[in-house]
């Protein structure tokens, strides 16, 4: 028998590997759909509108806040990010489990509105490793990099509010752990 669909919230500092781990998770757990967020951040060269994010102008985003279109929204690294209510409702109605890759403020809002949501925090093995990964990724300017590192420290302090913490020391190991958590939560009575 199918169980009720579940919401999984995945957070962690920029560069911890949330994106890569979530991609593996989505491939291994076919019932999971990733909620596509809206943002006012400019697209990175490899990002596609409607696939990675819905890229909106500040004006469009604020209009959608006024129309109550967001389940949650937050300002992260000086840009707006939000989860569209319609996206989540559509997937839940279709019986899909949902993976939301959102920041710590958004995770707290979702937990308040959906107490059954499962919160998973992805941590880098150390701050030193995080700095190296962010530099190697080379997608941010020096100013942006500094901002993301400063936020990382604040975010890591909030890991204790999460149901699970996965340390991304090795991608395959961490992905295996993430899949086990999701499968165990889905099998829970
Ligand atoms: P990036 O710019 O690297 O794609 O994402 C920056 C941060 O914004 C990450 O911590 C990411 O999880 C968070 N984020 C992405 N989408 C959302 C969202 O819909 N809501 C919230 N609150 N945070 C989000």
Short mmCIF file of C-alpha atoms and ligand atoms in Angstrom, two decimals:
data_model
loop_
_atom_site.label_atom_id
_atom_site.label_comp_id
_atom_site.label_asym_id
_atom_site.label_seq_id
_atom_site.Cartn_x
_atom_site.Cartn_y
_atom_site.Cartn_z
CA UNK A 1 0.00 0.00 0.00
CA UNK A 2 1.22 3.51 -0.72
CA UNK A 3 1.97 5.76 2.23
CA UNK A 4 1.17 9.49 2.33
CA UNK A 5 3.64 11.60 0.34
CA UNK A 6 6.41 13.17 2.41
CA UNK A 7 8.25 16.45 2.23
CA UNK A 8 12.04 16.37 2.61
CA UNK A 9 13.84 19.65 3.19
CA UNK A 10 17.54 19.68 2.36
CA UNK A 11 19.74 22.55 3.57
CA UNK A 12 23.40 23.22 4.06
CA UNK A 13 25.97 25.90 3.33
CA UNK A 14 26.82 26.87 -0.22
CA UNK A 15 29.48 24.43 -1.47
CA UNK A 16 28.56 21.58 0.92
CA UNK A 17 27.36 19.53 -2.05
CA UNK A 18 23.57 19.73 -1.60
CA UNK A 19 22.99 19.97 -5.34
CA UNK A 20 25.09 16.93 -6.26
CA UNK A 21 23.71 14.80 -3.43
CA UNK A 22 20.12 15.78 -4.26
CA UNK A 23 20.64 14.85 -7.91
CA UNK A 24 21.81 11.37 -6.89
CA UNK A 25 18.93 11.08 -4.41
CA UNK A 26 16.37 11.94 -7.11
CA UNK A 27 17.78 9.28 -9.42
CA UNK A 28 17.72 6.62 -6.72
CA UNK A 29 14.28 7.39 -5.26
CA UNK A 30 11.90 7.70 -8.22
CA UNK A 31 8.91 8.79 -6.10
CA UNK A 32 10.73 12.04 -5.26
CA UNK A 33 10.19 15.27 -7.20
CA UNK A 34 12.41 18.32 -6.64
CA UNK A 35 10.50 21.50 -6.06
CA UNK A 36 11.76 24.19 -8.42
CA UNK A 37 12.20 27.45 -6.53
CA UNK A 38 11.86 30.99 -7.79
CA UNK A 39 14.75 33.41 -7.35
CA UNK A 40 15.89 36.90 -8.25
CA UNK A 41 19.52 35.66 -8.53
CA UNK A 42 20.96 35.87 -12.04
CA UNK A 43 21.24 32.47 -13.77
CA UNK A 44 24.71 30.83 -13.83
CA UNK A 45 25.93 29.94 -17.34
CA UNK A 46 24.70 26.33 -17.18
CA UNK A 47 21.36 27.07 -15.55
CA UNK A 48 18.05 26.86 -17.37
CA UNK A 49 14.91 28.83 -16.47
CA UNK A 50 12.13 26.48 -15.31
CA UNK A 51 14.58 23.63 -14.73
CA UNK A 52 17.04 24.89 -12.10
CA UNK A 53 14.96 27.83 -10.91
CA UNK A 54 12.26 30.17 -12.13
CA UNK A 55 14.34 33.30 -12.59
CA UNK A 56 12.25 36.36 -11.74
CA UNK A 57 12.92 40.08 -11.54
CA UNK A 58 12.69 41.70 -8.11
CA UNK A 59 9.42 43.28 -9.17
CA UNK A 60 7.90 39.97 -10.29
CA UNK A 61 9.03 38.27 -7.09
CA UNK A 62 7.50 40.95 -4.85
CA UNK A 63 4.24 40.76 -6.79
CA UNK A 64 4.11 37.03 -6.13
CA UNK A 65 4.79 37.58 -2.41
CA UNK A 66 1.79 39.96 -2.34
CA UNK A 67 -0.38 37.36 -4.11
CA UNK A 68 0.58 34.83 -1.41
CA UNK A 69 2.08 32.51 -4.07
CA UNK A 70 4.91 31.29 -1.81
CA UNK A 71 4.81 28.52 0.77
CA UNK A 72 7.96 30.17 2.12
CA UNK A 73 10.43 32.74 0.90
CA UNK A 74 13.64 34.27 2.25
CA UNK A 75 16.44 36.63 1.37
CA UNK A 76 19.63 34.60 1.00
CA UNK A 77 22.99 36.13 0.01
CA UNK A 78 21.08 39.35 -0.86
CA UNK A 79 18.70 37.68 -3.32
CA UNK A 80 15.11 36.52 -2.94
CA UNK A 81 14.40 32.79 -3.05
CA UNK A 82 11.03 31.11 -2.58
CA UNK A 83 9.10 27.87 -2.85
CA UNK A 84 5.96 28.19 -4.93
CA UNK A 85 2.87 26.91 -3.18
CA UNK A 86 1.37 25.70 -6.50
CA UNK A 87 4.44 23.55 -7.21
CA UNK A 88 4.21 21.75 -3.86
CA UNK A 89 0.44 21.31 -3.97
CA UNK A 90 0.56 19.85 -7.48
CA UNK A 91 3.22 17.27 -6.57
CA UNK A 92 1.58 16.26 -3.29
CA UNK A 93 -1.79 15.86 -5.04
CA UNK A 94 -0.08 13.57 -7.57
CA UNK A 95 1.18 11.44 -4.67
CA UNK A 96 4.81 12.49 -5.13
CA UNK A 97 7.28 12.93 -2.30
CA UNK A 98 9.02 16.29 -2.48
CA UNK A 99 12.65 17.33 -2.05
CA UNK A 100 13.08 21.05 -1.32
CA UNK A 101 16.62 22.36 -1.42
CA UNK A 102 16.23 25.55 0.59
CA UNK A 103 18.06 27.62 3.19
CA UNK A 104 17.79 27.45 6.97
CA UNK A 105 15.15 30.23 7.21
CA UNK A 106 12.96 28.51 4.62
CA UNK A 107 13.39 25.16 6.38
CA UNK A 108 12.13 26.64 9.65
CA UNK A 109 9.07 28.13 7.88
CA UNK A 110 8.25 24.83 6.19
CA UNK A 111 8.55 22.90 9.48
CA UNK A 112 6.08 25.33 11.08
CA UNK A 113 3.55 24.90 8.29
CA UNK A 114 4.22 21.20 7.72
CA UNK A 115 5.34 19.62 11.01
CA UNK A 116 5.73 16.21 9.33
CA UNK A 117 8.41 17.55 6.96
CA UNK A 118 11.76 15.80 7.41
CA UNK A 119 14.70 18.23 7.73
CA UNK A 120 18.11 17.07 6.53
CA UNK A 121 21.25 19.20 6.86
CA UNK A 122 24.27 18.58 4.60
CA UNK A 123 27.59 19.55 6.20
CA UNK A 124 31.02 19.82 4.67
CA UNK A 125 33.70 17.82 6.54
CA UNK A 126 35.36 21.11 7.61
CA UNK A 127 35.31 24.84 6.90
CA UNK A 128 38.69 24.47 5.19
CA UNK A 129 37.24 21.94 2.77
CA UNK A 130 34.24 24.22 2.14
CA UNK A 131 36.52 27.11 1.17
CA UNK A 132 38.42 24.84 -1.23
CA UNK A 133 35.23 23.51 -2.83
CA UNK A 134 33.72 26.96 -3.29
CA UNK A 135 36.93 28.27 -4.85
CA UNK A 136 37.20 25.25 -7.16
CA UNK A 137 33.58 25.70 -8.27
CA UNK A 138 34.55 29.14 -9.51
CA UNK A 139 30.97 30.30 -10.02
CA UNK A 140 31.09 33.24 -7.61
CA UNK A 141 32.95 36.53 -7.55
CA UNK A 142 35.37 37.20 -4.64
CA UNK A 143 32.76 39.37 -2.91
CA UNK A 144 30.06 36.73 -3.38
CA UNK A 145 32.41 34.01 -2.16
CA UNK A 146 33.18 35.94 1.03
CA UNK A 147 29.47 36.51 1.61
CA UNK A 148 28.70 32.80 1.18
CA UNK A 149 31.47 31.78 3.60
CA UNK A 150 30.25 34.21 6.24
CA UNK A 151 26.71 32.84 5.89
CA UNK A 152 28.03 29.27 6.05
CA UNK A 153 29.21 29.74 9.62
CA UNK A 154 25.81 31.07 10.71
CA UNK A 155 24.02 28.24 8.89
CA UNK A 156 26.15 25.52 10.47
CA UNK A 157 25.09 26.73 13.92
CA UNK A 158 21.51 25.85 12.98
CA UNK A 159 22.23 22.23 12.03
CA UNK A 160 21.04 21.19 15.49
CA UNK A 161 17.44 22.09 14.54
CA UNK A 162 17.43 19.46 11.82
CA UNK A 163 16.19 15.85 12.08
CA UNK A 164 19.32 14.52 10.37
CA UNK A 165 22.86 15.73 9.62
CA UNK A 166 24.77 14.15 6.73
CA UNK A 167 28.49 14.93 6.49
CA UNK A 168 29.56 15.08 2.87
CA UNK A 169 33.08 13.69 3.30
CA UNK A 170 32.69 11.36 0.32
CA UNK A 171 29.94 11.82 -2.27
CA UNK A 172 29.04 8.15 -2.67
CA UNK A 173 28.99 7.46 1.04
CA UNK A 174 26.98 10.61 1.82
CA UNK A 175 24.52 9.92 -1.03
CA UNK A 176 24.01 6.38 0.32
CA UNK A 177 23.26 7.78 3.76
CA UNK A 178 20.82 10.33 2.32
CA UNK A 179 18.98 7.61 0.36
CA UNK A 180 18.77 5.44 3.51
CA UNK A 181 17.29 8.31 5.52
CA UNK A 182 14.65 9.02 2.86
CA UNK A 183 13.75 5.34 2.46
CA UNK A 184 13.53 4.79 6.22
CA UNK A 185 11.31 7.87 6.64
CA UNK A 186 9.06 6.66 3.83
CA UNK A 187 8.72 3.23 5.48
CA UNK A 188 7.86 4.77 8.87
CA UNK A 189 4.42 3.92 10.25
P1 LIG B 1 22.21 29.19 -4.96
O1 LIG B 1 22.25 30.64 -5.28
O2 LIG B 1 23.59 28.65 -4.65
O3 LIG B 1 21.47 28.36 -5.99
O4 LIG B 1 21.36 29.04 -3.61
C1 LIG B 1 21.67 29.84 -2.51
C2 LIG B 1 20.87 29.40 -1.30
O5 LIG B 1 19.48 29.61 -1.49
C3 LIG B 1 21.02 27.90 -0.96
O6 LIG B 1 21.20 27.78 0.45
C4 LIG B 1 19.70 27.35 -1.37
O7 LIG B 1 19.38 26.19 -0.64
C5 LIG B 1 18.78 28.48 -1.04
N1 LIG B 1 17.49 28.37 -1.72
C6 LIG B 1 17.24 27.91 -2.98
N2 LIG B 1 15.93 27.92 -3.23
C7 LIG B 1 15.31 28.37 -2.11
C8 LIG B 1 13.95 28.59 -1.75
O8 LIG B 1 13.01 28.36 -2.50
N3 LIG B 1 13.70 29.07 -0.50
C9 LIG B 1 14.70 29.34 0.39
N4 LIG B 1 14.35 29.78 1.59
N5 LIG B 1 16.00 29.14 0.08
C10 LIG B 1 16.30 28.66 -1.14
#
